[in-house]
Coordinates of C-alpha atoms and ligand atoms in Angstrom, one line a residue:
M1 CA -14.4 -10.6 -15.5
K2 CA -16.5 -7.6 -16.4
K3 CA -17.6 -5.4 -13.5
F4 CA -21.0 -6.2 -12.2
L5 CA -22.0 -2.6 -12.5
D6 CA -20.9 -2.5 -16.1
L7 CA -23.1 -5.6 -16.9
I8 CA -26.1 -3.9 -15.3
S9 CA -25.4 -0.6 -17.1
A10 CA -25.1 -2.5 -20.4
E11 CA -28.5 -4.1 -19.8
V12 CA -30.2 -0.7 -19.1
A13 CA -28.3 0.9 -22.0
S14 CA -29.6 -1.7 -24.5
A15 CA -33.2 -0.9 -23.2
F16 CA -32.6 2.8 -23.9
E17 CA -31.4 1.9 -27.3
A18 CA -34.3 -0.3 -28.0
C19 CA -36.6 2.6 -27.2
G20 CA -34.7 4.8 -29.7
Y21 CA -32.5 6.7 -27.2
E22 CA -28.7 6.8 -27.1
A23 CA -27.3 3.9 -25.2
S24 CA -25.0 6.1 -23.1
Y25 CA -28.1 7.3 -21.1
G26 CA -28.3 3.9 -19.6
K27 CA -25.3 4.4 -17.3
T28 CA -26.4 3.0 -14.0
G29 CA -24.9 3.4 -10.5
V30 CA -25.3 1.9 -7.1
S31 CA -28.3 3.4 -5.4
N32 CA -27.7 5.8 -2.6
R33 CA -31.1 4.9 -1.2
P34 CA -30.7 1.2 -0.5
D35 CA -34.1 1.2 1.2
L36 CA -35.7 1.8 -2.2
C37 CA -33.6 0.0 -4.7
E38 CA -30.1 -1.5 -5.3
Y39 CA -29.2 0.3 -8.5
Q40 CA -30.4 3.5 -10.1
C41 CA -30.2 5.1 -13.5
N42 CA -30.8 8.8 -13.9
G43 CA -30.4 8.8 -17.7
A44 CA -34.0 9.8 -18.5
M45 CA -33.4 13.2 -16.8
A46 CA -30.3 13.7 -18.8
A47 CA -32.0 12.7 -22.1
K48 CA -34.9 15.2 -21.6
K49 CA -33.2 18.1 -23.5
K50 CA -32.1 16.1 -26.5
Y51 CA -35.4 14.3 -27.0
Q52 CA -37.7 17.1 -25.8
K53 CA -39.7 14.7 -23.7
A54 CA -40.7 14.5 -20.0
P55 CA -38.1 12.3 -18.2
I56 CA -40.9 10.2 -16.7
V57 CA -42.2 9.3 -20.2
I58 CA -38.7 8.2 -21.2
A59 CA -38.2 6.3 -17.9
N60 CA -41.6 4.5 -18.4
E61 CA -40.7 3.4 -21.9
V62 CA -37.3 2.0 -20.7
V63 CA -38.9 0.3 -17.8
E64 CA -41.5 -1.3 -20.0
T65 CA -38.7 -2.7 -22.2
L66 CA -36.7 -3.9 -19.2
T67 CA -39.8 -5.6 -17.8
A68 CA -40.6 -7.3 -21.1
N69 CA -37.0 -8.6 -21.2
M70 CA -37.3 -10.0 -17.7
E71 CA -40.5 -11.8 -18.7
C72 CA -39.1 -13.1 -21.9
A73 CA -36.0 -14.5 -20.1
R74 CA -38.2 -16.2 -17.5
K75 CA -40.3 -17.8 -20.2
Q76 CA -37.3 -19.1 -22.0
G77 CA -35.9 -20.5 -18.7
K78 CA -33.0 -18.0 -18.7
T79 CA -31.9 -15.9 -15.8
P80 CA -33.2 -12.3 -16.0
V81 CA -30.8 -9.6 -15.0
F82 CA -33.5 -7.7 -12.9
D83 CA -36.2 -8.7 -10.5
T84 CA -37.9 -5.3 -10.6
A85 CA -37.6 -2.1 -12.6
E86 CA -39.6 0.9 -11.6
A87 CA -39.9 4.4 -13.0
V88 CA -40.3 7.1 -10.3
N89 CA -41.0 10.8 -10.6
P90 CA -39.4 12.9 -12.0
G91 CA -37.7 10.2 -14.1
F92 CA -35.6 7.9 -12.0
I93 CA -35.3 4.2 -12.9
N94 CA -35.0 2.1 -9.7
L95 CA -33.7 -1.4 -10.1
K96 CA -33.3 -4.6 -8.1
V97 CA -31.2 -7.4 -9.6
S98 CA -32.4 -10.9 -9.7
G99 CA -31.0 -13.2 -7.0
E100 CA -30.1 -15.9 -9.5
Y101 CA -28.3 -13.5 -11.8
L102 CA -26.3 -12.2 -8.8
A103 CA -25.5 -15.7 -7.7
G104 CA -24.3 -16.6 -11.2
Y105 CA -21.9 -13.7 -11.1
L106 CA -20.5 -14.8 -7.8
R107 CA -20.1 -18.4 -8.9
R108 CA -18.0 -17.1 -11.8
M109 CA -16.0 -15.0 -9.4
E110 CA -15.5 -18.0 -7.2
A111 CA -14.2 -20.0 -10.1
D112 CA -11.8 -17.2 -11.1
E113 CA -8.3 -17.5 -9.4
N114 CA -8.1 -13.7 -9.4
L115 CA -11.5 -13.3 -7.9
S116 CA -12.9 -11.4 -10.9
V117 CA -10.0 -8.9 -11.1
E118 CA -8.8 -8.5 -14.7
K119 CA -5.0 -8.2 -15.1
A120 CA -3.8 -5.0 -16.9
A121 CA -4.1 -5.3 -20.6
Q122 CA -0.8 -3.6 -21.0
P123 CA 1.3 -4.4 -18.0
K124 CA 3.8 -1.8 -17.0
T125 CA 7.2 -2.1 -15.3
I126 CA 6.9 -0.1 -12.2
I127 CA 9.7 0.7 -9.7
I128 CA 8.5 1.6 -6.2
D129 CA 11.0 3.5 -4.2
Y130 CA 10.0 3.1 -0.6
G131 CA 11.3 2.3 2.9
G132 CA 14.2 4.8 2.5
A133 CA 15.9 3.9 5.8
N134 CA 19.2 5.5 6.5
V135 CA 22.1 3.2 7.3
A136 CA 23.3 3.3 10.9
K137 CA 20.2 5.2 12.0
P138 CA 17.6 3.2 13.9
L139 CA 14.2 3.0 12.1
H140 CA 11.7 5.3 13.6
V141 CA 8.1 6.0 13.0
G142 CA 8.9 8.4 10.2
H143 CA 10.0 5.5 8.1
L144 CA 7.0 3.4 9.1
R145 CA 4.6 5.1 6.8
S146 CA 6.8 4.7 3.8
A147 CA 7.3 1.0 4.4
I148 CA 3.6 0.4 5.1
I149 CA 2.2 2.4 2.2
G150 CA 4.9 1.4 -0.3
E151 CA 4.5 -2.3 0.5
S152 CA 0.7 -2.1 0.0
I153 CA 1.0 -0.2 -3.3
K154 CA 3.5 -2.7 -4.5
R155 CA 1.1 -5.6 -3.8
I156 CA -1.9 -3.8 -5.3
C157 CA 0.0 -3.0 -8.5
R158 CA 1.2 -6.5 -8.8
F159 CA -2.2 -7.9 -8.2
A160 CA -3.5 -5.6 -11.0
G161 CA -1.0 -7.4 -13.3
H162 CA 2.0 -5.0 -13.5
Q163 CA 5.6 -6.0 -13.1
V164 CA 6.6 -4.3 -9.9
I165 CA 10.1 -3.9 -8.4
G166 CA 10.3 -2.6 -4.9
D167 CA 13.6 -0.9 -4.0
V168 CA 14.5 0.2 -0.4
H169 CA 16.9 2.9 -1.6
L170 CA 18.9 3.1 1.6
G171 CA 20.5 6.4 2.5
D172 CA 24.2 5.6 2.8
W173 CA 26.0 8.3 0.9
G174 CA 25.5 11.6 2.7
L175 CA 27.0 13.5 5.6
Q176 CA 25.8 10.9 8.1
M177 CA 28.5 8.5 6.8
G178 CA 31.2 11.1 7.2
L179 CA 30.0 11.8 10.7
I180 CA 30.1 8.2 11.7
I181 CA 33.6 7.7 10.2
T182 CA 34.8 10.8 12.0
E183 CA 33.4 9.6 15.3
V184 CA 34.9 6.2 15.0
R185 CA 38.2 7.8 14.1
H186 CA 38.1 9.9 17.3
R187 CA 37.4 6.9 19.4
Q188 CA 39.7 4.4 17.8
P189 CA 42.3 6.4 15.9
K190 CA 44.7 3.4 15.7
L191 CA 42.3 1.4 13.4
P192 CA 44.0 0.5 10.1
Y193 CA 41.2 2.2 8.2
F194 CA 42.7 5.6 9.1
D195 CA 46.3 4.7 8.3
E196 CA 47.0 6.0 4.8
N197 CA 50.0 3.8 4.4
F198 CA 48.2 0.6 5.3
E199 CA 48.4 -1.8 2.4
G200 CA 47.2 -5.1 4.0
E201 CA 43.8 -6.7 4.3
Y202 CA 41.4 -4.9 6.5
P203 CA 39.8 -6.9 9.4
Q204 CA 36.7 -9.0 8.6
E205 CA 35.1 -8.1 11.9
A206 CA 33.4 -4.8 12.2
P207 CA 34.8 -2.5 14.9
F208 CA 31.3 -1.9 16.3
T209 CA 28.0 -3.7 16.9
I210 CA 24.6 -2.4 15.8
S211 CA 23.8 -1.0 19.3
E212 CA 27.2 0.8 19.4
L213 CA 26.5 2.1 15.9
E214 CA 23.1 3.4 17.0
E215 CA 24.8 5.3 19.8
I216 CA 27.7 6.5 17.6
Y217 CA 25.5 8.3 15.1
P218 CA 23.4 10.5 17.4
T219 CA 26.5 11.4 19.3
A220 CA 28.3 12.3 16.1
S221 CA 25.5 14.3 14.6
A222 CA 25.1 16.5 17.7
K223 CA 28.8 17.6 17.7
P224 CA 29.1 19.8 14.6
K225 CA 26.7 22.3 16.1
E226 CA 29.3 23.2 18.7
D227 CA 32.5 22.1 17.1
E228 CA 33.3 23.7 13.7
A229 CA 36.5 21.6 13.3
Y230 CA 34.5 18.4 13.8
R231 CA 32.1 19.5 11.1
E232 CA 34.9 20.2 8.7
E233 CA 36.4 16.8 9.4
A234 CA 33.0 15.1 8.8
L235 CA 32.5 17.0 5.5
A236 CA 36.0 16.0 4.4
A237 CA 35.4 12.4 5.4
T238 CA 32.2 12.4 3.3
A239 CA 34.0 13.7 0.3
R240 CA 36.9 11.2 0.7
L241 CA 34.5 8.3 1.0
Q242 CA 32.8 9.4 -2.2
E243 CA 36.1 9.7 -3.9
G244 CA 36.7 6.0 -3.0
V245 CA 39.6 6.2 -0.5
R246 CA 40.3 2.6 0.4
G247 CA 40.2 2.7 4.2
Y248 CA 37.1 4.8 4.3
H249 CA 35.4 2.5 1.9
A250 CA 36.2 -0.6 3.9
L251 CA 34.9 1.0 7.1
W252 CA 31.7 2.1 5.3
Q253 CA 31.3 -1.4 4.1
H254 CA 31.3 -2.6 7.8
I255 CA 28.7 0.1 8.6
L256 CA 26.5 -1.2 5.8
N257 CA 26.8 -4.9 6.7
V258 CA 26.0 -4.4 10.4
S259 CA 23.2 -2.0 9.6
I260 CA 21.5 -3.9 6.8
A261 CA 21.4 -7.1 8.8
D262 CA 19.4 -5.2 11.4
L263 CA 17.2 -3.5 8.9
K264 CA 16.3 -6.8 7.2
K265 CA 15.1 -8.1 10.6
N266 CA 13.0 -5.0 11.3
Y267 CA 11.4 -4.8 7.9
G268 CA 10.8 -8.6 8.1
N269 CA 8.8 -8.0 11.3
L270 CA 6.7 -5.6 9.4
N271 CA 6.0 -8.1 6.7
V272 CA 7.8 -5.7 4.3
E273 CA 9.9 -7.2 1.6
F274 CA 12.1 -5.5 -1.0
D275 CA 13.2 -6.9 -4.3
L276 CA 16.2 -4.6 -4.4
W277 CA 18.4 -3.5 -1.5
K278 CA 20.0 -0.7 -3.5
K279 CA 21.6 2.3 -1.9
E280 CA 22.4 5.8 -2.7
S281 CA 26.0 4.8 -3.1
D282 CA 25.0 2.5 -6.0
A283 CA 24.4 5.6 -8.0
Q284 CA 27.9 7.0 -7.5
P285 CA 29.5 5.3 -10.6
Y286 CA 27.0 7.3 -12.8
I287 CA 27.7 10.7 -11.2
P288 CA 30.9 11.8 -13.0
D289 CA 29.5 11.1 -16.5
M290 CA 26.2 12.6 -15.6
A291 CA 27.7 15.8 -14.4
E292 CA 30.0 16.0 -17.4
R293 CA 27.2 15.4 -19.9
M294 CA 24.9 18.0 -18.2
K295 CA 27.7 20.5 -18.5
K296 CA 28.6 19.6 -22.1
E297 CA 25.0 19.8 -23.3
G298 CA 24.6 23.2 -21.7
Y299 CA 22.1 22.2 -19.0
A300 CA 24.4 22.7 -16.0
Y301 CA 26.6 25.6 -15.2
E302 CA 28.9 26.7 -12.4
D303 CA 27.7 29.0 -9.7
Q304 CA 30.0 29.9 -6.8
G305 CA 31.9 26.8 -7.4
A306 CA 28.8 24.5 -7.4
L307 CA 27.4 22.8 -10.5
I308 CA 23.7 23.6 -10.9
V309 CA 20.8 23.2 -13.3
D310 CA 17.9 25.7 -13.4
V311 CA 14.5 24.1 -13.0
K312 CA 12.2 27.0 -12.4
E313 CA 9.3 27.4 -14.8
E314 CA 7.3 30.5 -15.7
S315 CA 4.0 29.2 -14.2
D316 CA 5.6 28.6 -10.8
T317 CA 3.7 30.3 -8.0
K318 CA 6.5 29.6 -5.5
E319 CA 10.2 29.6 -5.9
V320 CA 11.7 26.4 -7.2
P321 CA 15.5 26.7 -6.5
P322 CA 18.0 25.3 -9.0
C323 CA 19.1 21.7 -8.7
I324 CA 22.6 21.4 -7.2
I325 CA 24.4 18.6 -9.1
L326 CA 27.8 18.9 -7.3
K327 CA 28.9 20.9 -4.3
S328 CA 32.0 23.1 -4.6
D329 CA 34.1 20.4 -2.9
G330 CA 32.8 17.9 -5.5
A331 CA 30.6 16.0 -3.1
A332 CA 27.3 14.6 -4.2
L333 CA 24.1 15.7 -2.6
Y334 CA 20.7 14.1 -2.1
T335 CA 19.6 15.5 -5.5
T336 CA 22.7 14.1 -7.2
T337 CA 22.2 10.6 -6.0
D338 CA 18.5 10.7 -6.8
L339 CA 19.2 11.8 -10.4
A340 CA 22.0 9.3 -10.9
T341 CA 19.7 6.6 -9.4
I342 CA 17.3 7.4 -12.2
I343 CA 20.0 6.6 -14.7
D344 CA 20.8 3.4 -13.0
R345 CA 17.1 2.4 -13.0
V346 CA 16.6 3.3 -16.6
Q347 CA 19.6 1.3 -17.7
N348 CA 18.9 -1.8 -15.7
Y349 CA 15.2 -2.0 -15.6
D350 CA 13.7 0.3 -18.2
P351 CA 10.7 1.2 -16.1
D352 CA 7.5 2.8 -17.4
E353 CA 7.0 4.4 -14.1
I354 CA 8.9 5.2 -10.9
I355 CA 6.8 5.9 -7.8
Y356 CA 8.4 7.5 -4.8
V357 CA 6.7 6.9 -1.5
V358 CA 8.3 9.6 0.7
D359 CA 7.3 12.1 3.4
K360 CA 5.3 14.9 1.7
R361 CA 7.7 17.5 3.2
Q362 CA 10.2 16.3 0.6
E363 CA 7.9 17.4 -2.3
M364 CA 10.1 20.3 -3.4
H365 CA 13.1 18.0 -3.6
F366 CA 11.2 15.7 -5.9
T367 CA 9.9 18.6 -8.0
Q368 CA 13.5 19.6 -8.6
V369 CA 14.7 16.1 -9.3
F370 CA 11.8 15.3 -11.7
R371 CA 12.1 18.6 -13.6
C372 CA 15.9 18.2 -13.9
A373 CA 15.6 14.6 -15.1
R374 CA 13.2 15.6 -17.8
K375 CA 15.1 18.7 -18.8
T376 CA 18.4 16.9 -19.1
K377 CA 16.7 13.9 -20.8
L378 CA 17.6 11.3 -18.3
V379 CA 14.2 9.7 -19.0
K380 CA 12.1 9.0 -22.0
E381 CA 9.2 11.5 -22.5
D382 CA 6.5 9.0 -21.7
M383 CA 8.2 7.6 -18.6
E384 CA 6.2 8.7 -15.5
L385 CA 7.8 9.9 -12.3
K386 CA 5.3 10.0 -9.5
F387 CA 5.7 11.4 -6.0
L388 CA 3.4 9.9 -3.4
G389 CA 3.9 12.2 -0.5
F390 CA 2.5 11.0 2.8
G391 CA 1.5 13.0 5.9
T392 CA 2.8 12.8 9.4
M393 CA 1.9 10.2 12.0
N394 CA 0.9 12.3 15.0
G395 CA 0.1 11.5 18.6
K396 CA -3.1 12.4 20.3
D397 CA -1.7 15.9 21.0
G398 CA -1.5 16.6 17.3
K399 CA 2.3 16.6 17.3
P400 CA 4.5 14.0 15.7
F401 CA 4.2 10.7 17.5
K402 CA 6.6 10.3 20.4
T403 CA 7.3 7.9 23.3
R404 CA 5.5 8.6 26.5
E405 CA 8.7 10.2 27.8
G406 CA 8.7 12.5 24.8
G407 CA 11.6 11.0 22.9
V408 CA 11.8 9.7 19.3
M409 CA 9.7 6.6 19.1
R410 CA 11.7 3.7 17.6
L411 CA 9.9 1.3 15.5
E412 CA 10.9 -1.8 17.5
R413 CA 9.5 -0.2 20.6
L414 CA 6.2 0.8 19.0
I415 CA 5.7 -2.7 17.7
S416 CA 6.4 -4.3 21.0
E417 CA 4.1 -2.0 22.8
I418 CA 1.3 -2.7 20.5
D419 CA 2.0 -6.5 20.6
E420 CA 1.9 -6.3 24.4
E421 CA -1.5 -4.5 24.3
M422 CA -2.9 -7.1 21.9
Y423 CA -1.5 -9.9 24.1
K424 CA -3.3 -8.6 27.1
K425 CA -6.6 -8.3 25.2
I426 CA -6.3 -11.8 23.8
M427 CA -5.6 -13.3 27.3
E428 CA -8.5 -11.3 28.8
N429 CA -10.9 -12.4 26.0
H430 CA -10.5 -16.1 26.5
E431 CA -8.1 -18.6 27.9
A432 CA -5.3 -19.2 25.5
D433 CA -2.0 -20.9 25.4
P434 CA 0.4 -18.1 26.2
E435 CA 2.7 -19.0 23.4
E436 CA 0.0 -19.1 20.8
A437 CA -1.4 -15.9 22.2
R438 CA 2.0 -14.3 21.6
R439 CA 2.0 -15.3 18.0
T440 CA -1.5 -14.2 17.5
A441 CA -0.8 -10.9 19.2
K442 CA 2.0 -10.2 16.7
L443 CA -0.4 -10.8 13.7
V444 CA -3.2 -8.8 15.3
G445 CA -0.8 -6.0 16.4
L446 CA 0.6 -5.6 12.9
S447 CA -3.0 -5.4 11.5
A448 CA -3.7 -2.6 14.1
I449 CA -0.6 -0.6 13.0
K450 CA -1.0 -1.1 9.3
Y451 CA -4.8 -0.8 9.0
G452 CA -4.7 2.3 11.3
D453 CA -2.2 3.9 8.9
L454 CA -3.6 2.7 5.5
S455 CA -7.3 3.5 6.3
N456 CA -6.4 7.2 6.0
Q457 CA -5.7 8.8 2.7
A458 CA -1.9 8.7 2.5
S459 CA -1.3 12.4 1.9
K460 CA -3.1 13.4 5.1
D461 CA -1.6 13.6 8.6
Y462 CA -3.3 11.2 11.0
V463 CA -3.4 10.5 14.7
F464 CA -1.9 7.2 15.8
D465 CA -4.5 6.3 18.4
V466 CA -3.4 3.1 20.1
D467 CA -6.7 2.5 22.0
K468 CA -8.7 2.9 18.8
F469 CA -6.4 1.0 16.5
T470 CA -6.2 -2.0 18.8
S471 CA -10.0 -2.3 19.4
F472 CA -11.8 -5.4 18.1
E473 CA -14.7 -3.2 17.2
G474 CA -15.1 -0.4 14.6
N475 CA -13.1 0.4 11.6
T476 CA -9.9 -1.3 12.7
G477 CA -7.5 -4.1 11.5
P478 CA -8.4 -6.3 14.5
Y479 CA -12.1 -6.1 13.6
I480 CA -11.3 -7.3 10.1
L481 CA -9.2 -10.1 11.4
Y482 CA -11.9 -11.0 13.9
T483 CA -14.4 -11.3 11.0
I484 CA -12.0 -13.5 9.1
V485 CA -11.4 -15.7 12.1
R486 CA -15.2 -16.0 12.6
I487 CA -15.6 -17.3 9.1
K488 CA -12.7 -19.7 9.4
S489 CA -14.3 -21.0 12.6
I490 CA -17.7 -21.6 10.9
L491 CA -16.1 -23.3 8.0
G492 CA -14.0 -25.5 10.3
K493 CA -17.0 -26.6 12.3
Y494 CA -19.0 -27.3 9.1
R495 CA -16.2 -29.4 7.7
A496 CA -15.9 -31.3 11.1
N497 CA -19.6 -31.9 11.1
M498 CA -19.5 -33.2 7.6
A499 CA -16.5 -35.4 8.3
G500 CA -18.4 -36.8 11.3
Q501 CA -21.4 -37.6 9.3
S502 CA -19.6 -39.4 6.6
A503 CA -17.5 -41.3 9.1
A504 CA -20.7 -42.4 10.8
G505 CA -21.9 -43.3 7.3
S506 CA -25.4 -42.3 8.3
D507 CA -26.9 -41.7 4.9
G508 CA -24.3 -43.2 2.6
T509 CA -23.2 -39.9 1.1
S510 CA -19.8 -38.6 1.9
G511 CA -18.4 -35.2 2.8
A512 CA -19.7 -31.7 2.0
L513 CA -22.3 -31.1 -0.6
Q514 CA -20.8 -29.5 -3.7
T515 CA -23.4 -26.8 -4.1
G516 CA -22.2 -23.4 -5.3
I517 CA -23.5 -20.0 -4.2
L518 CA -27.3 -19.9 -4.4
A519 CA -29.7 -17.1 -5.0
P520 CA -30.1 -15.1 -1.7
A521 CA -32.8 -16.2 0.7
G522 CA -32.9 -13.0 2.7
E523 CA -32.1 -9.4 2.6
S524 CA -28.9 -9.4 4.6
E525 CA -27.6 -12.2 2.5
K526 CA -28.3 -10.3 -0.7
A527 CA -26.6 -7.2 0.7
L528 CA -23.5 -9.3 1.4
M529 CA -23.6 -10.7 -2.1
L530 CA -24.0 -7.2 -3.7
E531 CA -21.0 -6.1 -1.6
L532 CA -18.9 -9.0 -3.0
T533 CA -19.6 -7.9 -6.6
K534 CA -17.8 -4.6 -6.0
F535 CA -14.4 -6.2 -5.4
N536 CA -12.9 -5.9 -8.9
G537 CA -14.1 -2.3 -9.2
V538 CA -12.5 -1.4 -5.9
I539 CA -9.2 -3.1 -6.7
G540 CA -9.1 -1.3 -10.1
Q541 CA -9.6 2.0 -8.4
A542 CA -7.1 1.4 -5.7
A543 CA -4.5 0.5 -8.4
E544 CA -5.3 3.4 -10.6
E545 CA -5.2 6.0 -7.8
L546 CA -2.5 4.3 -5.7
A547 CA -5.0 4.3 -2.9
P548 CA -4.9 1.5 -0.3
H549 CA -7.5 3.3 1.8
K550 CA -10.1 2.3 -0.8
I551 CA -9.4 -1.3 0.0
C552 CA -9.7 -0.6 3.7
S553 CA -13.1 0.9 3.5
Y554 CA -14.3 -1.8 1.2
I555 CA -13.2 -4.7 3.5
Y556 CA -14.8 -2.8 6.4
D557 CA -18.1 -2.6 4.5
L558 CA -17.8 -6.2 3.5
S559 CA -17.0 -7.3 7.1
N560 CA -20.1 -5.4 8.3
A561 CA -22.3 -7.1 5.7
L562 CA -20.9 -10.5 6.6
N563 CA -21.5 -9.9 10.3
R564 CA -25.0 -8.7 9.8
F565 CA -25.8 -11.8 7.7
Y566 CA -24.1 -14.0 10.3
H567 CA -26.2 -12.6 13.2
E568 CA -29.4 -13.1 11.3
T569 CA -28.8 -16.6 10.0
K570 CA -28.4 -19.9 11.8
I571 CA -26.0 -21.5 9.4
L572 CA -24.6 -24.5 11.2
T573 CA -27.9 -25.7 12.6
H574 CA -29.9 -25.2 9.4
E575 CA -31.8 -28.3 8.4
D576 CA -31.7 -27.9 4.6
A577 CA -28.4 -29.3 3.6
A578 CA -28.3 -27.7 0.2
Q579 CA -29.1 -24.3 1.5
Q580 CA -26.5 -24.7 4.2
A581 CA -23.9 -25.7 1.6
G582 CA -24.8 -22.7 -0.5
W583 CA -24.2 -20.4 2.5
I584 CA -20.9 -22.1 3.2
A585 CA -19.9 -21.4 -0.3
L586 CA -20.8 -17.8 0.1
L587 CA -18.8 -17.6 3.3
G588 CA -15.9 -19.2 1.5
L589 CA -15.9 -16.6 -1.2
T590 CA -16.2 -13.8 1.4
L591 CA -13.2 -15.3 3.2
R592 CA -11.1 -15.3 0.1
V593 CA -12.0 -11.7 -0.7
L594 CA -11.2 -10.5 2.8
E595 CA -7.9 -12.5 2.9
T596 CA -6.9 -11.1 -0.5
G597 CA -7.8 -7.7 0.8
I598 CA -5.6 -7.9 3.9
D599 CA -2.8 -9.4 1.9
L600 CA -2.9 -6.4 -0.4
L601 CA -2.6 -4.2 2.7
G602 CA 0.3 -6.3 3.9
F603 CA -0.9 -8.3 6.9
E604 CA -2.4 -11.7 7.6
A605 CA -4.9 -13.3 9.8
P606 CA -4.4 -15.9 12.6
E607 CA -6.4 -19.2 12.8
R608 CA -7.9 -18.1 16.1
M609 CA -8.0 -15.0 18.2
Ligands
LIG1 N1 16.6 8.3 3.1 C1 15.6 9.3 2.9 C2 15.1 9.9 4.2 O1 15.2 9.3 5.2 C3 14.4 8.8 2.1 C4 14.7 8.3 0.7 C5 13.6 8.5 -0.2 N2 13.9 8.1 -1.5 C6 14.5 8.8 -2.4 N3 14.8 8.3 -3.6 N4 15.0 10.0 -2.1 O2 14.6 11.0 4.2

């Protein structure tokens, strides 16, 4: 469906044309003075120079035409676009749309399964690289933003009609694996994985649990600082794993299995779902050929034993170091796996675009990788590589978010603390069945976390303010859910009333009236309706700019408009059944828009709260 604003602009443009002016002057925007008008066109001022006329003269002519069109439509029994058009000094054109025209638009929106959003004319295949958890390391808040933002962008791009593949791209191929293998070896040297002469089947059972693994890694990663021999051992283990030594490979497989099962549970709790559970190690098979080709084609050369590709450019204002393809011991680095992963993705999915949702402190890494991929022709020229760098989630002290004791905040703990907070609020608010309250608290808690994050522009740092984010009032996830639940409750009561009436058979008619959305009867109703027309424009922008925060501010405005209308209107006790049914239809559409909005942000609403 066309955007409402475009339809309005087209109407004004044709009036400009009819008066002998270029149609482009008819471009119309939402008024920033809602007290005066709903829409405003400033084209008469812009046309002054070209036509050598006072803007107010032009505006008056256009308004005359618009007014004549309105009268003509009314006479013919058609719906005029505008109710009023006014020329105001020095040449503004102030407009109010007709309620019937507005209602007609919303009725079409209601009938459209995509709620007026047009699918992309040329759908792209987009890979979104997000999540980025590291195997054997617990998820912490640093990974939270990638998961939340990436998931939302995936849903938005999909809704806009693109084919989107989300890939978690687990970190499983770097030094951390060598460290864990080394630590396990020190603790259990007799395990067959370390016996080079072992030729039998390795045990099915992992030699550690997830909680042991989560203790092993930090212990191991602290040791190299004091113990040079340990460091050497870990480096060697990393290289041997990458070479494919059998025992190391089998042990690594155990680490993966144990860790991935746990990650799936954690991401599941966040309502985050990946299409691909690929890992850095999946890029390994591409590395030898890639390095060989880069060398042969003259892009890569050896420097102090390492294989590197220069990626600096003349216009650089800060130094961009060369891309290291292989270390002197032949081991792959973070850059190496990212480059080889591009090869994997191109071969298997032929994407038009890859979007990386990663901490903005990794920007230099991605500059190097993208430049190297282009220079060495790993990607077609028109393939886009986008880095969506996000800022840090800080505590109220302005420093990266920590536990109250000052330690690293684990994701599980953060979620359970928020859920607890929500549970308390729900139980205080009203009597609830504790079990249902727990379930509701989970949904509301997730909305608090996700909305708190997504309502900020991704690239900015933000303060994770538990009190603010969990509040039922203000620009928060719980407030949006509260609004949704309020609508659901009205609709539920309305349906129950209707069912009651038809059961009693009082007037012989059965069930709800099938009236669609009607022209607005009051100002707050019209404001709500105008807000609803913006939906397709907002989604288009959010998809274009990869900006979930635009959806947040839209559903916040829409919730405010809904609540204002609700407070001013007695819906359920209204005596005119047709009017009541019209309002119910309007609430139904608002509900769908809000629920679609939160689904695009990655959370859902409970039935009650
Ligand atoms: N595992 C990385 C980290 O924790 C993030 C991975 C991001 N994606 C990528 N293709 N490099 O920092």
